[in-house]
Amino acid sequence: MRSLLLIAAALLSFVATMTFEAPDANAVVCARGVYRAGCAGYRGAAVVRRPPVAGCRWVWVGGVKVRRCY
């Protein structure tokens, strides 16, 4: 009788685990680095280069020296 109960419990637990379906993983992970940024998802990965760091420079406008920052 004891072995019959163990077999029944094992069969019941196996059937219970097979009835539930795990959801698909749709997570997307993004990271920002020093030189480039990138995202990785379930369809692949994408890497994007960062634009050059904005800086200031001196230019002549109408005979006057002006500092332009971009």
PDB file of N, CA, C and O in Angstrom:
ATOM      1  N   MET A   1       0.826  -1.193   0.000  1.00  0.00           N
ATOM      2  CA  MET A   1       0.000   0.000   0.000  1.00  0.00           C
ATOM      3  C   MET A   1       0.873   1.261   0.000  1.00  0.00           C
ATOM      4  O   MET A   1       0.539   2.246  -0.647  1.00  0.00           O
ATOM      5  N   ARG A   2       1.970   1.171   0.745  1.00  0.00           N
ATOM      6  CA  ARG A   2       2.854   2.333   0.842  1.00  0.00           C
ATOM      7  C   ARG A   2       3.486   2.644  -0.512  1.00  0.00           C
ATOM      8  O   ARG A   2       3.587   3.809  -0.912  1.00  0.00           O
ATOM      9  N   SER A   3       3.929   1.640  -1.239  1.00  0.00           N
ATOM     10  CA  SER A   3       4.538   1.863  -2.553  1.00  0.00           C
ATOM     11  C   SER A   3       3.510   2.399  -3.550  1.00  0.00           C
ATOM     12  O   SER A   3       3.834   3.210  -4.413  1.00  0.00           O
ATOM     13  N   LEU A   4       2.252   1.961  -3.429  1.00  0.00           N
ATOM     14  CA  LEU A   4       1.197   2.463  -4.294  1.00  0.00           C
ATOM     15  C   LEU A   4       0.964   3.954  -4.050  1.00  0.00           C
ATOM     16  O   LEU A   4       0.783   4.726  -4.995  1.00  0.00           O
ATOM     17  N   LEU A   5       1.003   4.392  -2.794  1.00  0.00           N
ATOM     18  CA  LEU A   5       0.843   5.806  -2.471  1.00  0.00           C
ATOM     19  C   LEU A   5       2.027   6.634  -2.987  1.00  0.00           C
ATOM     20  O   LEU A   5       1.838   7.757  -3.465  1.00  0.00           O
ATOM     21  N   LEU A   6       3.225   6.095  -2.901  1.00  0.00           N
ATOM     22  CA  LEU A   6       4.400   6.805  -3.417  1.00  0.00           C
ATOM     23  C   LEU A   6       4.329   6.960  -4.939  1.00  0.00           C
ATOM     24  O   LEU A   6       4.645   8.032  -5.486  1.00  0.00           O
ATOM     25  N   ILE A   7       3.901   5.922  -5.625  1.00  0.00           N
ATOM     26  CA  ILE A   7       3.778   5.989  -7.086  1.00  0.00           C
ATOM     27  C   ILE A   7       2.683   6.991  -7.473  1.00  0.00           C
ATOM     28  O   ILE A   7       2.854   7.784  -8.407  1.00  0.00           O
ATOM     29  N   ALA A   8       1.587   6.972  -6.752  1.00  0.00           N
ATOM     30  CA  ALA A   8       0.495   7.895  -7.038  1.00  0.00           C
ATOM     31  C   ALA A   8       0.935   9.345  -6.796  1.00  0.00           C
ATOM     32  O   ALA A   8       0.601  10.250  -7.575  1.00  0.00           O
ATOM     33  N   ALA A   9       1.674   9.586  -5.735  1.00  0.00           N
ATOM     34  CA  ALA A   9       2.155  10.934  -5.435  1.00  0.00           C
ATOM     35  C   ALA A   9       3.148  11.407  -6.511  1.00  0.00           C
ATOM     36  O   ALA A   9       3.111  12.570  -6.935  1.00  0.00           O
ATOM     37  N   ALA A  10       4.026  10.511  -6.958  1.00  0.00           N
ATOM     38  CA  ALA A  10       4.981  10.871  -8.002  1.00  0.00           C
ATOM     39  C   ALA A  10       4.262  11.168  -9.309  1.00  0.00           C
ATOM     40  O   ALA A  10       4.586  12.138 -10.006  1.00  0.00           O
ATOM     41  N   LEU A  11       3.272  10.354  -9.645  1.00  0.00           N
ATOM     42  CA  LEU A  11       2.517  10.572 -10.870  1.00  0.00           C
ATOM     43  C   LEU A  11       1.721  11.871 -10.810  1.00  0.00           C
ATOM     44  O   LEU A  11       1.678  12.636 -11.776  1.00  0.00           O
ATOM     45  N   LEU A  12       1.123  12.157  -9.671  1.00  0.00           N
ATOM     46  CA  LEU A  12       0.359  13.385  -9.496  1.00  0.00           C
ATOM     47  C   LEU A  12       1.258  14.623  -9.599  1.00  0.00           C
ATOM     48  O   LEU A  12       0.890  15.618 -10.230  1.00  0.00           O
ATOM     49  N   SER A  13       2.430  14.551  -8.998  1.00  0.00           N
ATOM     50  CA  SER A  13       3.338  15.701  -9.076  1.00  0.00           C
ATOM     51  C   SER A  13       3.860  15.896 -10.502  1.00  0.00           C
ATOM     52  O   SER A  13       4.016  17.026 -10.970  1.00  0.00           O
ATOM     53  N   PHE A  14       4.095  14.804 -11.234  1.00  0.00           N
ATOM     54  CA  PHE A  14       4.541  14.910 -12.626  1.00  0.00           C
ATOM     55  C   PHE A  14       3.459  15.536 -13.500  1.00  0.00           C
ATOM     56  O   PHE A  14       3.733  16.412 -14.317  1.00  0.00           O
ATOM     57  N   VAL A  15       2.222  15.113 -13.326  1.00  0.00           N
ATOM     58  CA  VAL A  15       1.113  15.658 -14.105  1.00  0.00           C
ATOM     59  C   VAL A  15       0.892  17.132 -13.765  1.00  0.00           C
ATOM     60  O   VAL A  15       0.626  17.954 -14.643  1.00  0.00           O
ATOM     61  N   ALA A  16       1.038  17.493 -12.501  1.00  0.00           N
ATOM     62  CA  ALA A  16       0.838  18.884 -12.089  1.00  0.00           C
ATOM     63  C   ALA A  16       1.903  19.796 -12.698  1.00  0.00           C
ATOM     64  O   ALA A  16       1.613  20.923 -13.107  1.00  0.00           O
ATOM     65  N   THR A  17       3.138  19.335 -12.789  1.00  0.00           N
ATOM     66  CA  THR A  17       4.189  20.171 -13.372  1.00  0.00           C
ATOM     67  C   THR A  17       4.040  20.293 -14.886  1.00  0.00           C
ATOM     68  O   THR A  17       4.429  21.298 -15.465  1.00  0.00           O
ATOM     69  N   MET A  18       3.471  19.306 -15.534  1.00  0.00           N
ATOM     70  CA  MET A  18       3.293  19.363 -16.986  1.00  0.00           C
ATOM     71  C   MET A  18       2.096  20.218 -17.399  1.00  0.00           C
ATOM     72  O   MET A  18       2.026  20.661 -18.538  1.00  0.00           O
ATOM     73  N   THR A  19       1.166  20.471 -16.516  1.00  0.00           N
ATOM     74  CA  THR A  19      -0.006  21.261 -16.894  1.00  0.00           C
ATOM     75  C   THR A  19       0.295  22.755 -16.898  1.00  0.00           C
ATOM     76  O   THR A  19      -0.373  23.501 -17.601  1.00  0.00           O
ATOM     77  N   PHE A  20       1.264  23.203 -16.139  1.00  0.00           N
ATOM     78  CA  PHE A  20       1.614  24.615 -16.100  1.00  0.00           C
ATOM     79  C   PHE A  20       2.693  24.894 -17.125  1.00  0.00           C
ATOM     80  O   PHE A  20       3.678  24.176 -17.231  1.00  0.00           O
ATOM     81  N   GLU A  21       2.512  25.977 -17.886  1.00  0.00           N
ATOM     82  CA  GLU A  21       3.473  26.345 -18.921  1.00  0.00           C
ATOM     83  C   GLU A  21       4.219  27.599 -18.493  1.00  0.00           C
ATOM     84  O   GLU A  21       3.616  28.573 -18.051  1.00  0.00           O
ATOM     85  N   ALA A  22       5.517  27.585 -18.649  1.00  0.00           N
ATOM     86  CA  ALA A  22       6.337  28.749 -18.289  1.00  0.00           C
ATOM     87  C   ALA A  22       6.167  29.837 -19.346  1.00  0.00           C
ATOM     88  O   ALA A  22       6.167  29.551 -20.541  1.00  0.00           O
ATOM     89  N   PRO A  23       6.018  31.096 -18.938  1.00  0.00           N
ATOM     90  CA  PRO A  23       5.879  32.184 -19.916  1.00  0.00           C
ATOM     91  C   PRO A  23       7.210  32.446 -20.626  1.00  0.00           C
ATOM     92  O   PRO A  23       8.285  32.165 -20.107  1.00  0.00           O
ATOM     93  N   ASP A  24       7.122  32.981 -21.821  1.00  0.00           N
ATOM     94  CA  ASP A  24       8.324  33.331 -22.577  1.00  0.00           C
ATOM     95  C   ASP A  24       9.025  34.520 -21.932  1.00  0.00           C
ATOM     96  O   ASP A  24       8.375  35.412 -21.398  1.00  0.00           O
ATOM     97  N   ALA A  25      10.327  34.516 -22.018  1.00  0.00           N
ATOM     98  CA  ALA A  25      11.104  35.633 -21.473  1.00  0.00           C
ATOM     99  C   ALA A  25      11.216  36.715 -22.538  1.00  0.00           C
ATOM    100  O   ALA A  25      11.775  36.503 -23.608  1.00  0.00           O
ATOM    101  N   ASN A  26      10.679  37.892 -22.255  1.00  0.00           N
ATOM    102  CA  ASN A  26      10.711  39.000 -23.196  1.00  0.00           C
ATOM    103  C   ASN A  26      11.502  40.175 -22.622  1.00  0.00           C
ATOM    104  O   ASN A  26      11.191  41.326 -22.901  1.00  0.00           O
ATOM    105  N   ALA A  27      12.483  39.895 -21.830  1.00  0.00           N
ATOM    106  CA  ALA A  27      13.243  40.959 -21.184  1.00  0.00           C
ATOM    107  C   ALA A  27      14.239  41.576 -22.161  1.00  0.00           C
ATOM    108  O   ALA A  27      14.802  40.903 -23.010  1.00  0.00           O
ATOM    109  N   VAL A  28      14.443  42.857 -22.008  1.00  0.00           N
ATOM    110  CA  VAL A  28      15.434  43.588 -22.790  1.00  0.00           C
ATOM    111  C   VAL A  28      16.390  44.254 -21.818  1.00  0.00           C
ATOM    112  O   VAL A  28      15.969  44.901 -20.872  1.00  0.00           O
ATOM    113  N   VAL A  29      17.672  44.075 -22.050  1.00  0.00           N
ATOM    114  CA  VAL A  29      18.686  44.636 -21.165  1.00  0.00           C
ATOM    115  C   VAL A  29      19.467  45.687 -21.933  1.00  0.00           C
ATOM    116  O   VAL A  29      19.962  45.421 -23.025  1.00  0.00           O
ATOM    117  N   CYS A  30      19.549  46.887 -21.378  1.00  0.00           N
ATOM    118  CA  CYS A  30      20.301  47.970 -22.014  1.00  0.00           C
ATOM    119  C   CYS A  30      21.394  48.454 -21.066  1.00  0.00           C
ATOM    120  O   CYS A  30      21.232  48.440 -19.851  1.00  0.00           O
ATOM    121  N   ALA A  31      22.492  48.875 -21.651  1.00  0.00           N
ATOM    122  CA  ALA A  31      23.606  49.377 -20.844  1.00  0.00           C
ATOM    123  C   ALA A  31      24.243  50.550 -21.561  1.00  0.00           C
ATOM    124  O   ALA A  31      24.263  50.611 -22.787  1.00  0.00           O
ATOM    125  N   ARG A  32      24.746  51.494 -20.790  1.00  0.00           N
ATOM    126  CA  ARG A  32      25.457  52.645 -21.346  1.00  0.00           C
ATOM    127  C   ARG A  32      26.914  52.539 -20.961  1.00  0.00           C
ATOM    128  O   ARG A  32      27.254  52.488 -19.786  1.00  0.00           O
ATOM    129  N   GLY A  33      27.754  52.523 -21.961  1.00  0.00           N
ATOM    130  CA  GLY A  33      29.187  52.474 -21.720  1.00  0.00           C
ATOM    131  C   GLY A  33      29.812  53.840 -21.939  1.00  0.00           C
ATOM    132  O   GLY A  33      29.146  54.826 -22.204  1.00  0.00           O
ATOM    133  N   VAL A  34      31.137  53.884 -21.836  1.00  0.00           N
ATOM    134  CA  VAL A  34      31.851  55.145 -22.013  1.00  0.00           C
ATOM    135  C   VAL A  34      31.835  55.561 -23.477  1.00  0.00           C
ATOM    136  O   VAL A  34      31.617  56.721 -23.804  1.00  0.00           O
ATOM    137  N   TYR A  35      32.040  54.614 -24.379  1.00  0.00           N
ATOM    138  CA  TYR A  35      32.150  54.931 -25.798  1.00  0.00           C
ATOM    139  C   TYR A  35      30.921  54.551 -26.605  1.00  0.00           C
ATOM    140  O   TYR A  35      30.661  55.123 -27.639  1.00  0.00           O
ATOM    141  N   ARG A  36      30.160  53.543 -26.164  1.00  0.00           N
ATOM    142  CA  ARG A  36      28.986  53.135 -26.922  1.00  0.00           C
ATOM    143  C   ARG A  36      27.923  52.567 -25.996  1.00  0.00           C
ATOM    144  O   ARG A  36      28.205  52.187 -24.867  1.00  0.00           O
ATOM    145  N   ALA A  37      26.698  52.566 -26.489  1.00  0.00           N
ATOM    146  CA  ALA A  37      25.571  52.025 -25.737  1.00  0.00           C
ATOM    147  C   ALA A  37      25.023  50.830 -26.500  1.00  0.00           C
ATOM    148  O   ALA A  37      25.164  50.733 -27.711  1.00  0.00           O
ATOM    149  N   GLY A  38      24.363  49.931 -25.787  1.00  0.00           N
ATOM    150  CA  GLY A  38      23.827  48.756 -26.458  1.00  0.00           C
ATOM    151  C   GLY A  38      22.665  48.150 -25.713  1.00  0.00           C
ATOM    152  O   GLY A  38      22.517  48.333 -24.510  1.00  0.00           O
ATOM    153  N   CYS A  39      21.808  47.454 -26.460  1.00  0.00           N
ATOM    154  CA  CYS A  39      20.679  46.741 -25.888  1.00  0.00           C
ATOM    155  C   CYS A  39      20.695  45.315 -26.414  1.00  0.00           C
ATOM    156  O   CYS A  39      21.032  45.079 -27.564  1.00  0.00           O
ATOM    157  N   ALA A  40      20.301  44.378 -25.563  1.00  0.00           N
ATOM    158  CA  ALA A  40      20.207  42.980 -25.958  1.00  0.00           C
ATOM    159  C   ALA A  40      18.830  42.473 -25.585  1.00  0.00           C
ATOM    160  O   ALA A  40      18.382  42.645 -24.453  1.00  0.00           O
ATOM    161  N   GLY A  41      18.149  41.870 -26.542  1.00  0.00           N
ATOM    162  CA  GLY A  41      16.818  41.326 -26.320  1.00  0.00           C
ATOM    163  C   GLY A  41      16.715  39.926 -26.870  1.00  0.00           C
ATOM    164  O   GLY A  41      17.706  39.313 -27.254  1.00  0.00           O
ATOM    165  N   TYR A  42      15.502  39.415 -26.961  1.00  0.00           N
ATOM    166  CA  TYR A  42      15.307  38.055 -27.416  1.00  0.00           C
ATOM    167  C   TYR A  42      15.488  37.928 -28.928  1.00  0.00           C
ATOM    168  O   TYR A  42      15.645  36.829 -29.433  1.00  0.00           O
ATOM    169  N   ARG A  43      15.482  39.033 -29.667  1.00  0.00           N
ATOM    170  CA  ARG A  43      15.690  38.977 -31.110  1.00  0.00           C
ATOM    171  C   ARG A  43      17.120  39.299 -31.513  1.00  0.00           C
ATOM    172  O   ARG A  43      17.432  39.277 -32.698  1.00  0.00           O
ATOM    173  N   GLY A  44      17.963  39.640 -30.593  1.00  0.00           N
ATOM    174  CA  GLY A  44      19.346  39.952 -30.925  1.00  0.00           C
ATOM    175  C   GLY A  44      19.834  41.148 -30.139  1.00  0.00           C
ATOM    176  O   GLY A  44      19.229  41.551 -29.152  1.00  0.00           O
ATOM    177  N   ALA A  45      20.945  41.711 -30.602  1.00  0.00           N
ATOM    178  CA  ALA A  45      21.553  42.828 -29.889  1.00  0.00           C
ATOM    179  C   ALA A  45      21.817  43.974 -30.859  1.00  0.00           C
ATOM    180  O   ALA A  45      21.953  43.774 -32.064  1.00  0.00           O
ATOM    181  N   ALA A  46      21.887  45.178 -30.311  1.00  0.00           N
ATOM    182  CA  ALA A  46      22.193  46.368 -31.108  1.00  0.00           C
ATOM    183  C   ALA A  46      23.184  47.216 -30.329  1.00  0.00           C
ATOM    184  O   ALA A  46      23.033  47.418 -29.131  1.00  0.00           O
ATOM    185  N   VAL A  47      24.196  47.689 -31.026  1.00  0.00           N
ATOM    186  CA  VAL A  47      25.207  48.545 -30.414  1.00  0.00           C
ATOM    187  C   VAL A  47      25.196  49.872 -31.144  1.00  0.00           C
ATOM    188  O   VAL A  47      25.194  49.924 -32.369  1.00  0.00           O
ATOM    189  N   VAL A  48      25.165  50.957 -30.393  1.00  0.00           N
ATOM    190  CA  VAL A  48      25.093  52.298 -30.966  1.00  0.00           C
ATOM    191  C   VAL A  48      26.277  53.099 -30.465  1.00  0.00           C
ATOM    192  O   VAL A  48      26.539  53.148 -29.268  1.00  0.00           O
ATOM    193  N   ARG A  49      26.990  53.729 -31.389  1.00  0.00           N
ATOM    194  CA  ARG A  49      28.114  54.579 -30.983  1.00  0.00           C
ATOM    195  C   ARG A  49      27.592  55.896 -30.454  1.00  0.00           C
ATOM    196  O   ARG A  49      26.626  56.437 -30.956  1.00  0.00           O
ATOM    197  N   ARG A  50      28.263  56.420 -29.453  1.00  0.00           N
ATOM    198  CA  ARG A  50      27.892  57.719 -28.895  1.00  0.00           C
ATOM    199  C   ARG A  50      28.426  58.829 -29.784  1.00  0.00           C
ATOM    200  O   ARG A  50      29.489  58.699 -30.382  1.00  0.00           O
ATOM    201  N   PRO A  51      27.710  59.938 -29.847  1.00  0.00           N
ATOM    202  CA  PRO A  51      28.225  61.072 -30.611  1.00  0.00           C
ATOM    203  C   PRO A  51      29.466  61.652 -29.922  1.00  0.00           C
ATOM    204  O   PRO A  51      29.677  61.437 -28.726  1.00  0.00           O
ATOM    205  N   PRO A  52      30.281  62.395 -30.651  1.00  0.00           N
ATOM    206  CA  PRO A  52      31.452  62.999 -30.022  1.00  0.00           C
ATOM    207  C   PRO A  52      31.036  63.917 -28.868  1.00  0.00           C
ATOM    208  O   PRO A  52      29.970  64.520 -28.895  1.00  0.00           O
ATOM    209  N   VAL A  53      31.900  64.002 -27.908  1.00  0.00           N
ATOM    210  CA  VAL A  53      31.613  64.827 -26.739  1.00  0.00           C
ATOM    211  C   VAL A  53      31.538  66.291 -27.154  1.00  0.00           C
ATOM    212  O   VAL A  53      32.384  66.794 -27.899  1.00  0.00           O
ATOM    213  N   ALA A  54      30.497  66.961 -26.696  1.00  0.00           N
ATOM    214  CA  ALA A  54      30.330  68.369 -27.035  1.00  0.00           C
ATOM    215  C   ALA A  54      31.462  69.184 -26.422  1.00  0.00           C
ATOM    216  O   ALA A  54      31.874  68.955 -25.298  1.00  0.00           O
ATOM    217  N   GLY A  55      31.940  70.123 -27.185  1.00  0.00           N
ATOM    218  CA  GLY A  55      33.024  70.955 -26.708  1.00  0.00           C
ATOM    219  C   GLY A  55      32.837  72.399 -27.142  1.00  0.00           C
ATOM    220  O   GLY A  55      31.932  72.733 -27.888  1.00  0.00           O
ATOM    221  N   CYS A  56      33.692  73.235 -26.673  1.00  0.00           N
ATOM    222  CA  CYS A  56      33.632  74.656 -27.002  1.00  0.00           C
ATOM    223  C   CYS A  56      34.858  75.014 -27.828  1.00  0.00           C
ATOM    224  O   CYS A  56      35.929  74.439 -27.660  1.00  0.00           O
ATOM    225  N   ARG A  57      34.660  75.972 -28.718  1.00  0.00           N
ATOM    226  CA  ARG A  57      35.781  76.463 -29.509  1.00  0.00           C
ATOM    227  C   ARG A  57      35.583  77.951 -29.777  1.00  0.00           C
ATOM    228  O   ARG A  57      34.467  78.476 -29.696  1.00  0.00           O
ATOM    229  N   TRP A  58      36.660  78.593 -30.073  1.00  0.00           N
ATOM    230  CA  TRP A  58      36.627  80.032 -30.367  1.00  0.00           C
ATOM    231  C   TRP A  58      36.545  80.216 -31.877  1.00  0.00           C
ATOM    232  O   TRP A  58      37.305  79.631 -32.630  1.00  0.00           O
ATOM    233  N   VAL A  59      35.599  81.072 -32.313  1.00  0.00           N
ATOM    234  CA  VAL A  59      35.446  81.394 -33.727  1.00  0.00           C
ATOM    235  C   VAL A  59      35.353  82.907 -33.876  1.00  0.00           C
ATOM    236  O   VAL A  59      34.999  83.621 -32.944  1.00  0.00           O
ATOM    237  N   TRP A  60      35.672  83.369 -35.081  1.00  0.00           N
ATOM    238  CA  TRP A  60      35.570  84.796 -35.387  1.00  0.00           C
ATOM    239  C   TRP A  60      34.247  85.047 -36.077  1.00  0.00           C
ATOM    240  O   TRP A  60      33.937  84.456 -37.107  1.00  0.00           O
ATOM    241  N   VAL A  61      33.442  85.946 -35.515  1.00  0.00           N
ATOM    242  CA  VAL A  61      32.150  86.326 -36.091  1.00  0.00           C
ATOM    243  C   VAL A  61      32.129  87.843 -36.230  1.00  0.00           C
ATOM    244  O   VAL A  61      32.099  88.564 -35.235  1.00  0.00           O
ATOM    245  N   GLY A  62      32.178  88.314 -37.468  1.00  0.00           N
ATOM    246  CA  GLY A  62      32.132  89.745 -37.718  1.00  0.00           C
ATOM    247  C   GLY A  62      33.294  90.504 -37.076  1.00  0.00           C
ATOM    248  O   GLY A  62      33.110  91.619 -36.590  1.00  0.00           O
ATOM    249  N   GLY A  63      34.477  89.901 -37.041  1.00  0.00           N
ATOM    250  CA  GLY A  63      35.648  90.551 -36.463  1.00  0.00           C
ATOM    251  C   GLY A  63      35.715  90.457 -34.956  1.00  0.00           C
ATOM    252  O   GLY A  63      36.602  91.040 -34.330  1.00  0.00           O
ATOM    253  N   VAL A  64      34.812  89.720 -34.316  1.00  0.00           N
ATOM    254  CA  VAL A  64      34.812  89.560 -32.871  1.00  0.00           C
ATOM    255  C   VAL A  64      35.016  88.088 -32.551  1.00  0.00           C
ATOM    256  O   VAL A  64      34.399  87.212 -33.161  1.00  0.00           O
ATOM    257  N   LYS A  65      35.892  87.818 -31.586  1.00  0.00           N
ATOM    258  CA  LYS A  65      36.148  86.442 -31.174  1.00  0.00           C
ATOM    259  C   LYS A  65      35.039  85.983 -30.227  1.00  0.00           C
ATOM    260  O   LYS A  65      34.822  86.609 -29.182  1.00  0.00           O
ATOM    261  N   VAL A  66      34.328  84.880 -30.619  1.00  0.00           N
ATOM    262  CA  VAL A  66      33.183  84.399 -29.863  1.00  0.00           C
ATOM    263  C   VAL A  66      33.402  82.927 -29.521  1.00  0.00           C
ATOM    264  O   VAL A  66      33.927  82.174 -30.340  1.00  0.00           O
ATOM    265  N   ARG A  67      33.011  82.561 -28.333  1.00  0.00           N
ATOM    266  CA  ARG A  67      33.136  81.168 -27.908  1.00  0.00           C
ATOM    267  C   ARG A  67      31.819  80.441 -28.191  1.00  0.00           C
ATOM    268  O   ARG A  67      30.776  80.806 -27.677  1.00  0.00           O
ATOM    269  N   ARG A  68      31.876  79.384 -29.006  1.00  0.00           N
ATOM    270  CA  ARG A  68      30.689  78.585 -29.369  1.00  0.00           C
ATOM    271  C   ARG A  68      30.813  77.210 -28.732  1.00  0.00           C
ATOM    272  O   ARG A  68      31.828  76.533 -28.877  1.00  0.00           O
ATOM    273  N   CYS A  69      29.766  76.796 -28.039  1.00  0.00           N
ATOM    274  CA  CYS A  69      29.726  75.469 -27.423  1.00  0.00           C
ATOM    275  C   CYS A  69      28.608  74.639 -28.062  1.00  0.00           C
ATOM    276  O   CYS A  69      27.502  75.114 -28.223  1.00  0.00           O
ATOM    277  N   TYR A  70      28.929  73.410 -28.418  1.00  0.00           N
ATOM    278  CA  TYR A  70      27.962  72.525 -29.064  1.00  0.00           C
ATOM    279  C   TYR A  70      27.646  71.346 -28.185  1.00  0.00           C
ATOM    280  O   TYR A  70      28.424  70.852 -27.470  1.00  0.00           O
TER     281      TYR A  70
END
